[in-house]
Amino acid sequence: MATIYEVAALAGVSPATVSRVFNGNTVSEEKQRLVRDAAQQLGFTPNKTARRLRKQSSEIICLLVPDIENPFFTALARGVEDRAQESGFSVVLCNTDDDPAKELRYLQIAASEHMAGVILSPASDEVDLGAIASLGRPVVAVDRTTPYPVDAVKIDNRAAGIAATTALVEAGFRRIACIAGPAGIEETEDRYLGWKQVVTARKTLVRDGFLQHANFRVDGGRAAMNALLDLVQPPDAVVTTNNLMAIGALQALHEAGIDPEDFGVAVLGELPYLLPPPSSVVQVRLPARHLGRTAATMLLERIGGDTQPLRTVVLRAEIARPPLSL
Amino acid sequence: MATIYEVAALAGVSPATVSRVFNGNTVSEEKQRLVRDAAQQLGFTPNKTARRLRKQSSEIICLLVPDIENPFFTALARGVEDRAQESGFSVVLCNTDDDPAKELRYLQIAASEHMAGVILSPASDEVDLGAIASLGRPVVAVDRTTPYPVDAVKIDNRAAGIAATTALVEAGFRRIACIAGPAGIEETEDRYLGWKQVVTARKTLVRDGFLQHANFRVDGGRAAMNALLDLVQPPDAVVTTNNLMAIGALQALHEAGIDPEDFGVAVLGELPYLLPPPSSVVQVRLPARHLGRTAATMLLERIGGDTQPLRTVVLRAEIARPPLSL
DNA sequence: GTGAAAGCGCTAACAA
DNA sequence: TTGTTAGCGCTTTCAC
């Protein structure tokens, strides 16, 4: 890898001029040509590490998600990536596994790697944004929020919960349960509050045990559904607050020999690749990709020096019924 | 962010000693303690950018995949990530969209960012590994190979194709078609050669048009399946050479009103989250995660200075029939 | 075992 | 417009 000095020597100019050419600063036409020719000849590419050390910043965005195997987050990541590309930024995608220790480790890396900013879906309320914040690097929370004062992009979770539950009520179900995510995550709370609001207002039957907390994965949804089916008076429908738990719930129903057409299921999120989609499943589409794109846009604005007060952008989910055939 | 100089000053030692402490070099017990205390007190984290500039290398692995939204590649990514973590390496995940230009751009970034090595699933045969190779950085091809002389980890694609097709023959199907990926990708060729070998040996009926090439996505599989169904004498079964195309094929069958139980479908790969799995679907499980883990292991060995001759590791796919309920 | 000092490749004052 | 020069924070000889 050639350096700026070799290019300068070959072109007969100073290293500073070479630097200026590659940073779009004012250089005379002629020297510009000279430099470009020399660079071409040597196959010169600016060394980003050196530039970064000098400038104390890079053009890399760090994206932290809890589960890279969840299609919701891959779609979100695509949104971030597409937007970043447009501005010449690269994206480093990291998987936290919902583990605060891993999350912290990645945040420290982001700081010591001089990354330009961070977009994250926090693993817990206790994210430590100290290191990254003290460097003045912007942070945007996406999907999940944090008590830390940062920009955020989220979904109107309560409205999504209301839409899902309402659809089940209107389909004639009267004993509607809810499988929510782990307690203590605000996003989850809002979603089941939406469910609660509807079942209360519509006076449907709610028994002890109709609200189940589970982890966000397939196995969590399955266990919760089994618990619901074991109740002496089981529900006739269920709202699941994310995509993977819905898969688990549908699996449990299938294993119990229950025809999905006879049991109402509403999902906050989309059932990836599911086919044929049981016609009784209500999907509330969460705009994952758009969520990512919006977060990236906000982050890039901050990186560009935008100093307006902190914002939280709330995106509306869109109900899809009958279900999409994908 | 505190620097090594501030820590040195506080601990009453030289910067070199601080560096030695953080690199596990010989330093007396006492100074070691002094340095650690001072570092703790200042919240010091070594600046990786500076270290990288100095050492001309980092502890970051670059992983390039064609489609981050394909569950096969996310599983592969998990395998890479898990293994990298174990050795204290981080993984940068990049999406090439099967676009050689994007791929090249990321490879250049990998080079100029001094990344320790690259694992990639090449978008085409013409990958230019020049920049990265000239730096002496190791490269491992995964899933797909390249004419460039690098280590590789792949699946025994022909055997997988044979297994899938054989299962259909044994289930009694006699007019078996094949939906293969784009022409010119070796991995794909091997898979349909497996199909061809079986249909020839077993003397099943093969008509013109029974071999369809498609892109690797859902829409490709769907279009190919529709083309097959439009034949004057359509097939009674199909082998699809990746997961997403199988989804598309199943969609097309569903839309054509064909009961999946009456039409044989074999997939090279797994149908993500599909439920209930039509019992006629044969899945040949590709060990995606293991593929990633193996590639990471090989790369880390090379990074560690391993100079043995180039290797290609071939992993065996495993047939799963009746289909997994996940 | 420890310190002084040079330098990785680049950018940004400051001068000219 | 252009060149000179001083670092960015770290590692690593080379002395001691």
XYZ file of C-alpha atoms (C1' of nucleotides) in Angstrom:
684
model
C 0.000 0.000 0.000
C 1.503 3.209 -1.177
C 1.509 6.194 1.154
C 0.775 9.818 0.616
C 4.509 10.506 0.629
C 5.259 8.218 -2.264
C 2.470 9.772 -4.260
C 3.768 13.235 -3.401
C 7.285 12.322 -4.466
C 6.121 10.869 -7.764
C 3.860 13.817 -8.494
C 6.464 16.344 -7.422
C 4.266 17.984 -4.808
C 4.036 18.004 -1.040
C 2.167 15.386 0.994
C -0.270 18.056 2.080
C -1.290 18.653 -1.501
C -1.957 14.994 -2.004
C -4.086 15.014 1.094
C -5.978 18.036 -0.192
C -6.713 16.361 -3.483
C -8.197 13.374 -1.722
C -10.263 15.540 0.576
C -11.680 17.841 -2.041
C -9.821 20.930 -0.939
C -8.635 23.638 -3.247
C -5.765 22.523 -5.423
C -4.886 23.833 -8.861
C -6.158 21.875 -11.810
C -2.702 20.928 -12.891
C -1.379 19.584 -9.624
C -4.635 17.803 -9.173
C -4.035 15.912 -12.355
C -0.456 15.222 -11.417
C -1.505 13.789 -8.082
C -4.273 11.644 -9.504
C -1.991 10.201 -12.116
C 0.646 9.362 -9.555
C -1.941 7.846 -7.239
C -3.354 5.753 -10.027
C 0.059 4.546 -11.008
C 0.886 3.459 -7.473
C -2.533 2.047 -6.728
C -2.779 4.392 -3.794
C -5.736 4.230 -1.416
C -5.828 6.591 1.549
C -5.115 4.808 4.784
C -8.267 5.137 6.807
C -6.677 4.122 10.036
C -4.215 6.979 9.909
C -6.897 9.397 8.867
C -9.080 8.216 11.692
C -6.358 8.594 14.280
C -5.749 12.087 13.076
C -9.361 13.152 12.703
C -10.588 11.278 15.728
C -13.505 9.970 13.801
C -14.443 7.626 11.021
C -17.232 7.016 8.598
C -18.457 3.894 10.227
C -21.750 3.465 11.980
C -22.128 0.826 14.614
C -25.459 -0.980 14.728
C -26.237 -3.090 17.783
C -29.180 -5.456 17.633
C -30.281 -8.130 20.086
C -30.746 -10.917 17.560
C -29.389 -10.913 14.064
C -31.297 -14.082 13.241
C -34.633 -12.390 13.808
C -35.975 -11.199 10.437
C -37.311 -8.071 12.075
C -33.800 -6.972 12.893
C -32.281 -8.000 9.594
C -34.874 -5.885 7.845
C -34.050 -3.047 10.190
C -30.372 -3.530 9.446
C -31.039 -3.311 5.736
C -32.736 0.007 6.267
C -29.759 1.340 8.174
C -27.318 0.005 5.647
C -29.100 1.374 2.617
C -29.248 4.841 4.109
C -25.644 4.727 5.299
C -24.409 3.694 1.857
C -26.060 6.708 0.327
C -23.879 8.926 2.469
C -20.753 6.882 1.985
C -20.837 5.381 5.454
C -20.273 1.744 6.282
C -22.182 -0.195 8.882
C -20.767 -2.554 11.447
C -23.451 -4.937 12.573
C -23.124 -6.440 16.028
C -25.205 -8.990 17.799
C -25.774 -8.452 21.513
C -27.850 -11.559 22.205
C -29.756 -9.347 24.630
C -26.726 -9.683 26.861
C -25.771 -6.426 28.613
C -22.154 -7.580 28.920
C -21.799 -8.168 25.178
C -23.556 -4.920 24.550
C -21.162 -3.029 26.778
C -18.216 -4.642 25.092
C -19.386 -3.558 21.672
C -20.069 -0.050 22.898
C -16.524 0.193 24.156
C -15.241 -1.048 20.839
C -17.353 1.542 19.070
C -15.763 4.206 21.239
C -12.177 3.059 20.926
C -12.584 2.445 17.217
C -13.670 6.029 16.772
C -16.877 5.039 15.089
C -18.958 7.957 13.932
C -22.071 7.000 15.844
C -24.181 4.211 17.249
C -27.650 2.943 16.537
C -28.851 0.464 19.092
C -31.774 -1.517 20.279
C -30.811 -1.715 23.954
C -30.622 -5.078 25.663
C -31.759 -3.540 28.912
C -32.672 -0.299 30.585
C -29.244 -0.130 32.101
C -27.238 0.415 28.960
C -24.113 2.317 29.773
C -23.727 4.917 27.112
C -21.071 6.686 29.130
C -18.002 5.887 27.041
C -19.605 6.691 23.759
C -21.373 9.792 25.047
C -18.248 11.265 26.586
C -16.691 11.257 23.146
C -19.578 13.299 21.880
C -20.599 10.575 19.468
C -24.285 10.605 18.618
C -26.482 7.692 19.575
C -29.921 6.762 18.299
C -32.093 4.194 20.045
C -34.200 2.156 17.681
C -37.250 0.011 18.369
C -36.498 0.013 22.060
C -35.887 3.142 24.076
C -33.579 3.879 26.976
C -33.718 6.239 29.944
C -30.489 7.738 28.647
C -31.091 11.018 26.817
C -30.664 10.099 23.163
C -32.624 10.396 19.946
C -35.011 7.550 19.364
C -37.113 5.928 16.683
C -39.838 3.637 17.840
C -43.110 2.141 16.901
C -46.414 3.221 18.355
C -46.539 0.026 20.332
C -49.729 0.672 22.193
C -51.573 1.458 18.989
C -50.180 -1.725 17.473
C -51.407 -3.714 20.468
C -54.806 -2.099 20.208
C -55.081 -2.806 16.493
C -54.151 -6.439 16.898
C -56.543 -7.033 19.756
C -59.381 -5.134 18.169
C -59.100 -7.234 15.042
C -59.554 -10.371 17.125
C -62.565 -8.935 18.944
C -64.132 -8.010 15.660
C -63.509 -11.477 14.346
C -65.745 -12.698 17.146
C -63.239 -13.954 19.704
C -64.200 -13.434 23.317
C -61.436 -14.928 25.437
C -58.317 -13.206 24.220
C -54.965 -13.862 25.897
C -51.666 -12.074 25.406
C -48.129 -13.345 25.121
C -45.880 -10.443 25.967
C -42.119 -10.159 26.019
C -40.015 -10.072 29.174
C -41.322 -7.797 31.907
C -39.451 -4.531 32.302
C -38.990 -3.653 28.657
C -41.006 -0.578 27.908
C -41.750 -1.559 24.353
C -43.334 -4.769 25.556
C -45.304 -3.059 28.272
C -46.852 -0.684 25.778
C -47.872 -3.527 23.559
C -49.689 -5.464 26.204
C -51.199 -2.281 27.588
C -52.819 -1.935 24.179
C -54.218 -5.424 24.565
C -55.370 -4.679 28.108
C -57.112 -1.518 27.049
C -59.121 -3.298 24.403
C -60.093 -6.359 26.411
C -61.193 -4.062 29.235
C -63.144 -1.690 27.027
C -64.780 -4.489 25.082
C -65.468 -6.449 28.245
C -64.119 -9.701 26.918
C -63.366 -12.468 29.329
C -59.963 -12.266 30.966
C -58.782 -14.928 33.373
C -55.770 -15.154 35.599
C -52.957 -16.370 33.426
C -54.205 -14.733 30.253
C -51.174 -12.486 30.336
C -48.007 -14.489 29.788
C -44.490 -13.118 29.815
C -41.946 -14.915 27.686
C -38.563 -14.349 26.147
C -38.693 -12.962 22.625
C -37.816 -16.231 20.956
C -39.691 -19.118 19.402
C -39.306 -21.334 22.440
C -40.682 -18.590 24.667
C -43.822 -18.262 22.580
C -44.313 -21.981 22.489
C -43.993 -22.394 26.251
C -46.352 -19.505 26.861
C -48.920 -20.931 24.468
C -48.723 -24.293 26.155
C -49.282 -22.608 29.500
C -52.347 -20.895 28.078
C -53.743 -24.138 26.701
C -53.283 -25.766 30.095
C -55.562 -23.311 31.839
C -58.820 -24.799 33.063
C -60.622 -22.290 30.925
C -58.242 -21.602 28.083
C -58.502 -18.598 25.754
C -59.934 -18.787 22.252
C -57.438 -16.327 20.818
C -54.060 -14.823 21.546
C -52.107 -11.672 20.805
C -48.359 -12.227 20.574
C -46.164 -9.184 20.828
C -43.456 -10.199 18.418
C -42.921 -12.335 15.355
C -40.834 -15.174 16.804
C -43.137 -15.776 19.757
C -46.014 -16.037 17.300
C -44.213 -18.825 15.486
C -43.809 -20.626 18.790
C -47.456 -20.122 19.629
C -48.560 -21.479 16.260
C -46.303 -24.463 16.754
C -47.864 -25.174 20.123
C -51.340 -24.939 18.628
C -50.349 -27.272 15.849
C -48.913 -29.789 18.269
C -52.030 -29.614 20.385
C -53.999 -30.554 17.285
C -55.854 -27.278 17.228
C -56.788 -26.003 13.799
C -55.353 -22.496 13.504
C -58.534 -21.477 11.768
C -60.470 -22.109 14.976
C -58.139 -20.178 17.215
C -57.540 -16.479 16.809
C -53.944 -15.400 16.534
C -52.743 -11.846 16.123
C -49.099 -10.964 15.710
C -47.252 -7.735 16.226
C -44.864 -8.219 13.381
C -44.786 -10.355 10.310
C -44.616 -14.100 10.023
C -41.674 -14.533 7.750
C -42.050 -16.906 4.835
C -45.074 -18.529 6.375
C -47.214 -20.308 3.900
C -49.922 -20.833 3.355
C -50.771 -18.216 5.953
C -53.598 -19.465 8.153
C -56.403 -17.099 7.291
C -57.212 -16.485 10.927
C -53.849 -14.905 11.662
C -53.864 -11.154 11.989
C -50.541 -9.521 11.273
C -49.743 -6.003 12.344
C -46.879 -5.068 10.092
C -44.078 -3.273 11.823
C -42.104 -1.051 9.466
C -38.742 -2.555 10.343
C -36.796 -1.389 7.349
C -38.185 2.072 7.605
C -37.336 2.126 11.276
C -33.717 1.453 10.364
C -33.666 4.009 7.604
C -35.118 6.680 9.845
C -32.652 5.944 12.620
C -29.775 6.148 10.159
C -31.025 9.444 8.796
C -31.226 10.941 12.272
C -27.807 9.655 13.197
C -26.250 11.031 10.035
C -27.816 14.406 10.729
C -26.240 14.427 14.172
C -22.919 13.340 12.755
C -23.233 16.220 10.349
C -23.433 18.588 13.282
C -27.159 18.917 13.797
C -27.723 20.198 17.338
C -31.476 20.429 17.585
C -33.063 19.151 20.812
C -33.463 15.407 21.268
C -36.244 13.865 19.261
C -38.257 10.709 19.419
C -39.857 9.689 16.153
C -42.821 7.372 16.464
C -43.722 5.232 13.480
C -47.157 3.838 13.028
C -47.672 0.130 12.460
C -50.000 -0.922 9.698
C -52.566 -3.640 10.080
C -52.738 -6.270 7.415
C -55.835 -8.394 7.287
C -56.460 -10.735 5.606
C -52.854 -11.796 5.930
C -50.434 -11.118 3.160
C -49.488 -14.043 1.077
C -46.013 -12.454 1.143
C -10.737 9.109 26.753
C -7.585 8.959 28.765
C -4.347 8.192 26.979
C -1.442 6.020 27.858
C 0.493 9.146 28.846
C -1.999 10.211 31.447
C -2.026 6.747 32.926
C 1.778 6.728 32.940
C 1.929 10.085 34.668
C -0.551 9.038 37.327
C 1.175 5.733 37.917
C 4.606 7.288 37.912
C 5.959 5.081 35.140
C 6.746 5.508 31.450
C 4.196 5.169 28.666
C 6.074 2.127 27.450
C 5.398 0.354 30.707
C 1.714 1.079 30.480
C 1.716 -0.344 26.999
C 3.496 -3.440 28.225
C 0.960 -3.997 30.946
C -1.883 -3.896 28.466
C -0.109 -6.222 26.094
C 0.849 -8.841 28.604
C 4.564 -8.165 28.452
C 6.932 -8.563 31.355
C 6.426 -5.874 33.950
C 7.151 -6.158 37.653
C 4.239 -7.054 39.880
C 4.329 -3.739 41.610
C 4.324 -1.471 38.581
C 1.684 -3.634 37.125
C -0.573 -2.897 40.038
C 0.255 0.791 39.879
C -0.650 0.942 36.222
C -3.882 -0.965 36.595
C -5.006 1.235 39.436
C -4.258 4.369 37.500
C -5.998 3.029 34.412
C -9.035 2.095 36.429
C -9.149 5.489 38.014
C -9.043 7.256 34.669
C -11.345 4.864 32.900
C -8.622 4.185 30.384
C -9.264 2.002 27.351
C -6.465 1.488 24.853
C -7.087 3.386 21.661
C -7.455 0.742 19.007
C -7.039 3.097 16.135
C -3.603 4.174 17.279
C -2.630 0.619 18.007
C -3.803 -0.440 14.616
C -1.891 2.275 12.825
C 1.199 1.243 14.656
C 0.769 -2.517 14.328
C -0.698 -2.398 10.845
C -3.385 -4.808 11.823
C -6.492 -5.105 13.918
C -8.620 -7.717 15.568
C -11.526 -7.325 13.265
C -12.766 -9.883 10.795
C -14.717 -8.761 7.792
C -17.559 -11.021 6.713
C -19.108 -10.442 3.286
C -22.363 -12.166 2.461
C -24.655 -11.748 -0.524
C -27.895 -11.412 1.410
C -28.145 -10.681 5.073
C -31.887 -11.238 5.021
C -31.472 -14.862 3.991
C -31.626 -17.023 7.133
C -28.929 -19.262 5.711
C -26.456 -16.404 5.831
C -27.552 -15.088 9.192
C -26.964 -18.532 10.622
C -23.585 -18.604 8.946
C -22.831 -15.183 10.382
C -23.684 -16.405 13.842
C -21.201 -19.206 13.453
C -18.474 -16.793 12.443
C -19.327 -14.400 15.204
C -19.402 -16.994 17.946
C -15.997 -18.308 16.977
C -14.512 -14.851 16.586
C -15.734 -13.813 20.020
C -13.949 -16.730 21.560
C -10.675 -15.347 20.286
C -11.458 -11.763 21.150
C -12.122 -10.741 17.565
C -15.005 -8.641 16.380
C -16.903 -9.221 13.177
C -17.962 -6.627 10.679
C -20.860 -7.929 8.671
C -21.343 -6.525 5.188
C -24.029 -7.120 2.654
C -22.962 -7.323 -0.981
C -26.395 -7.848 -2.539
C -24.587 -10.115 -4.978
C -23.281 -6.924 -6.524
C -19.595 -7.125 -7.540
C -19.237 -3.344 -7.207
C -20.451 -3.330 -3.619
C -18.297 -6.321 -2.918
C -15.222 -4.595 -4.276
C -15.944 -1.513 -2.251
C -16.149 -3.510 0.952
C -12.962 -5.360 0.126
C -11.162 -2.080 -0.282
C -12.525 -0.902 3.018
C -11.332 -4.097 4.629
C -7.865 -3.426 3.269
C -7.629 0.221 4.173
C -9.151 -0.429 7.579
C -6.404 -2.926 8.301
C -8.859 -5.663 9.071
C -7.246 -8.886 10.152
C -8.841 -11.033 7.486
C -11.856 -11.597 5.287
C -14.442 -14.332 5.043
C -16.565 -14.046 1.964
C -19.188 -15.722 -0.100
C -18.220 -14.264 -3.486
C -20.814 -12.472 -5.559
C -19.148 -13.663 -8.734
C -16.200 -15.554 -10.085
C -14.438 -12.298 -10.774
C -13.886 -11.170 -7.215
C -10.838 -8.982 -7.068
C -8.920 -10.081 -4.040
C -5.916 -8.087 -5.140
C -5.944 -5.293 -2.592
C -6.521 -7.550 0.351
C -4.087 -10.193 -0.840
C -1.268 -7.753 -1.437
C -1.448 -6.843 2.227
C -0.953 -10.459 3.098
C -4.310 -10.644 4.817
C -5.823 -14.087 4.836
C -9.069 -14.753 3.024
C -11.455 -17.680 3.387
C -14.205 -18.349 0.868
C -17.334 -19.770 2.405
C -20.257 -21.576 0.786
C -19.170 -20.386 -2.630
C -15.688 -20.790 -4.005
C -13.538 -18.600 -6.204
C -10.809 -19.243 -8.762
C -8.556 -17.100 -6.592
C -6.215 -19.247 -4.498
C -7.671 -19.010 -1.013
C -8.816 -21.360 1.723
C -12.398 -22.446 1.365
C -15.215 -24.072 3.280
C -18.049 -25.458 1.264
C -20.812 -27.951 1.268
C -20.754 -31.173 -0.675
C -23.259 -29.730 -3.080
C -23.449 -32.632 -5.436
C -24.102 -35.061 -2.613
C -26.792 -32.738 -1.309
C -28.404 -32.629 -4.737
C -28.250 -36.404 -4.949
C -29.777 -36.881 -1.527
C -32.645 -34.522 -2.242
C -33.463 -36.061 -5.599
C -33.120 -39.619 -4.370
C -35.577 -38.939 -1.587
C -38.141 -37.824 -4.158
C -37.574 -40.867 -6.319
C -38.009 -43.114 -3.348
C -41.199 -41.345 -2.439
C -42.512 -42.484 -5.796
C -42.201 -39.368 -7.920
C -41.328 -39.956 -11.550
C -41.210 -36.558 -13.228
C -38.766 -34.573 -11.169
C -37.755 -31.068 -12.164
C -35.025 -28.856 -10.747
C -34.936 -25.159 -9.915
C -31.295 -24.176 -9.850
C -29.624 -20.870 -9.069
C -28.109 -18.550 -11.662
C -25.963 -20.262 -14.276
C -22.235 -19.856 -13.818
C -22.043 -20.264 -10.065
C -20.164 -23.428 -9.316
C -22.065 -24.190 -6.173
C -25.303 -24.182 -8.118
C -23.906 -26.290 -10.927
C -22.858 -28.990 -8.494
C -26.282 -29.069 -6.975
C -28.131 -29.591 -10.204
C -25.520 -32.049 -11.392
C -26.528 -34.109 -8.371
C -30.115 -33.940 -9.540
C -29.130 -34.794 -13.093
C -27.123 -37.782 -11.985
C -30.048 -39.260 -10.102
C -32.740 -38.623 -12.694
C -30.481 -40.160 -15.309
C -29.518 -43.201 -13.257
C -33.066 -43.801 -12.105
C -34.429 -43.218 -15.601
C -37.159 -40.873 -14.480
C -38.868 -38.746 -17.055
C -37.074 -35.524 -17.908
C -38.551 -33.068 -20.380
C -37.149 -29.926 -21.900
C -37.688 -27.180 -19.391
C -37.342 -29.409 -16.351
C -34.165 -27.550 -15.480
C -34.935 -23.967 -14.576
C -32.384 -21.322 -13.666
C -33.520 -18.578 -11.333
C -32.090 -15.955 -9.060
C -31.634 -17.111 -5.488
C -34.613 -15.236 -4.145
C -38.245 -15.983 -3.434
C -39.468 -14.324 -6.604
C -37.032 -16.387 -8.667
C -38.332 -19.645 -7.255
C -41.902 -18.600 -7.779
C -41.357 -17.636 -11.414
C -39.488 -20.854 -12.096
C -42.231 -22.950 -10.515
C -44.855 -21.179 -12.587
C -42.832 -21.913 -15.702
C -42.708 -25.573 -14.725
C -46.440 -25.726 -14.147
C -47.027 -24.170 -17.555
C -45.275 -26.995 -19.370
C -47.568 -29.192 -21.446
C -46.436 -32.119 -19.407
C -45.519 -30.619 -16.067
C -43.400 -32.355 -13.434
C -44.824 -34.060 -10.377
C -41.977 -33.016 -8.121
C -39.223 -30.443 -7.898
C -35.807 -30.046 -6.332
C -34.977 -26.453 -5.402
C -31.366 -25.648 -4.772
C -31.789 -23.100 -2.041
C -34.164 -22.167 0.756
C -35.655 -18.955 -0.602
C -36.425 -20.400 -4.035
C -38.246 -23.233 -2.282
C -40.485 -20.741 -0.540
C -41.268 -19.202 -3.904
C -41.987 -22.599 -5.407
C -44.330 -23.518 -2.578
C -46.095 -20.207 -2.983
C -46.603 -20.869 -6.677
C -47.991 -24.328 -5.919
C -50.316 -22.873 -3.347
C -51.550 -20.237 -5.735
C -52.099 -22.837 -8.423
C -54.338 -24.660 -5.985
C -52.071 -27.657 -5.841
C -51.987 -29.493 -2.554
C -48.343 -29.638 -1.488
C -48.981 -33.169 -0.330
C -49.567 -34.225 -3.921
C -46.501 -32.590 -5.329
C -43.022 -33.589 -4.288
C -40.765 -30.797 -3.110
C -37.183 -31.195 -1.962
C -35.134 -28.282 -0.678
C -31.421 -27.835 -0.338
C -31.598 -25.860 2.829
C -34.144 -25.341 5.524
C -37.517 -23.734 5.291
C -37.376 -21.170 8.031
C -40.200 -21.160 10.518
C -42.451 -23.042 8.182
C -45.366 -24.613 9.893
C -46.987 -26.940 9.755
C -44.420 -28.361 7.361
C -46.124 -30.090 4.452
C -45.158 -33.679 5.011
C -44.108 -34.130 1.419
C -41.312 -31.585 1.683
C -37.849 -33.039 1.910
C -35.300 -30.786 3.515
C -31.590 -31.331 3.129
C -30.172 -29.408 6.035
C -27.137 -27.353 5.194
C -24.910 -26.791 8.211
C -24.845 -23.019 7.862
C -23.714 -22.165 11.341
C -21.042 -24.772 11.274
C -19.885 -23.513 7.924
C -19.362 -20.106 9.488
C -17.625 -21.480 12.522
C -15.260 -23.552 10.421
C -14.416 -20.632 8.175
C -13.698 -18.460 11.200
C -11.489 -21.114 12.698
C -9.451 -21.407 9.521
C -9.147 -17.675 9.177
C -8.015 -17.272 12.766
C -5.405 -19.938 12.241
C -4.054 -18.046 9.249
C -4.108 -14.799 11.177
C -2.135 -16.583 13.840
C 0.557 -17.308 11.295
C -0.410 -20.738 10.037
C 1.319 -21.246 6.683
C 0.185 -24.696 5.665
C -0.875 -25.162 2.033
C -4.310 -23.937 0.984
C -7.170 -26.110 2.095
C -10.734 -26.654 1.072
C -12.951 -28.149 3.741
C -16.058 -29.852 2.476
C -18.968 -30.216 4.867
C -21.591 -32.827 4.403
C -25.252 -31.887 4.310
C -27.651 -33.948 6.345
C -30.974 -35.137 5.060
C -33.982 -34.617 7.236
C -37.071 -36.588 6.384
C -39.777 -36.473 7.544
C -39.357 -32.728 7.822
C -38.413 -31.169 11.095
C -41.117 -29.437 12.947
C -38.358 -26.950 13.817
C 12.717 -4.683 34.044
C 12.329 -0.039 32.427
C 12.655 4.490 29.876
C 13.596 7.508 25.788
C 12.504 8.208 21.348
C 11.170 7.206 16.687
C 7.523 6.537 13.679
C 2.887 4.115 11.695
C 0.065 7.578 7.549
C -2.541 11.131 7.732
C -4.546 16.167 8.465
C -4.546 20.934 9.852
C -2.470 24.956 11.478
C 0.676 28.196 10.140
C 3.740 30.410 6.850
C 5.052 31.716 2.618
C -2.524 27.936 -3.840
C 1.168 25.415 -1.707
C 4.815 23.589 1.609
C 6.514 22.782 6.375
C 5.672 20.882 10.513
C 3.575 19.075 14.525
C 1.060 15.829 16.348
C -3.262 11.919 16.752
C -2.052 7.401 20.651
C 0.180 3.653 20.406
C 4.210 -0.042 20.028
C 8.853 -1.187 19.728
C 13.594 -1.053 19.158
C 17.616 0.301 21.640
C 19.995 1.612 25.600
C 20.559 1.383 30.351
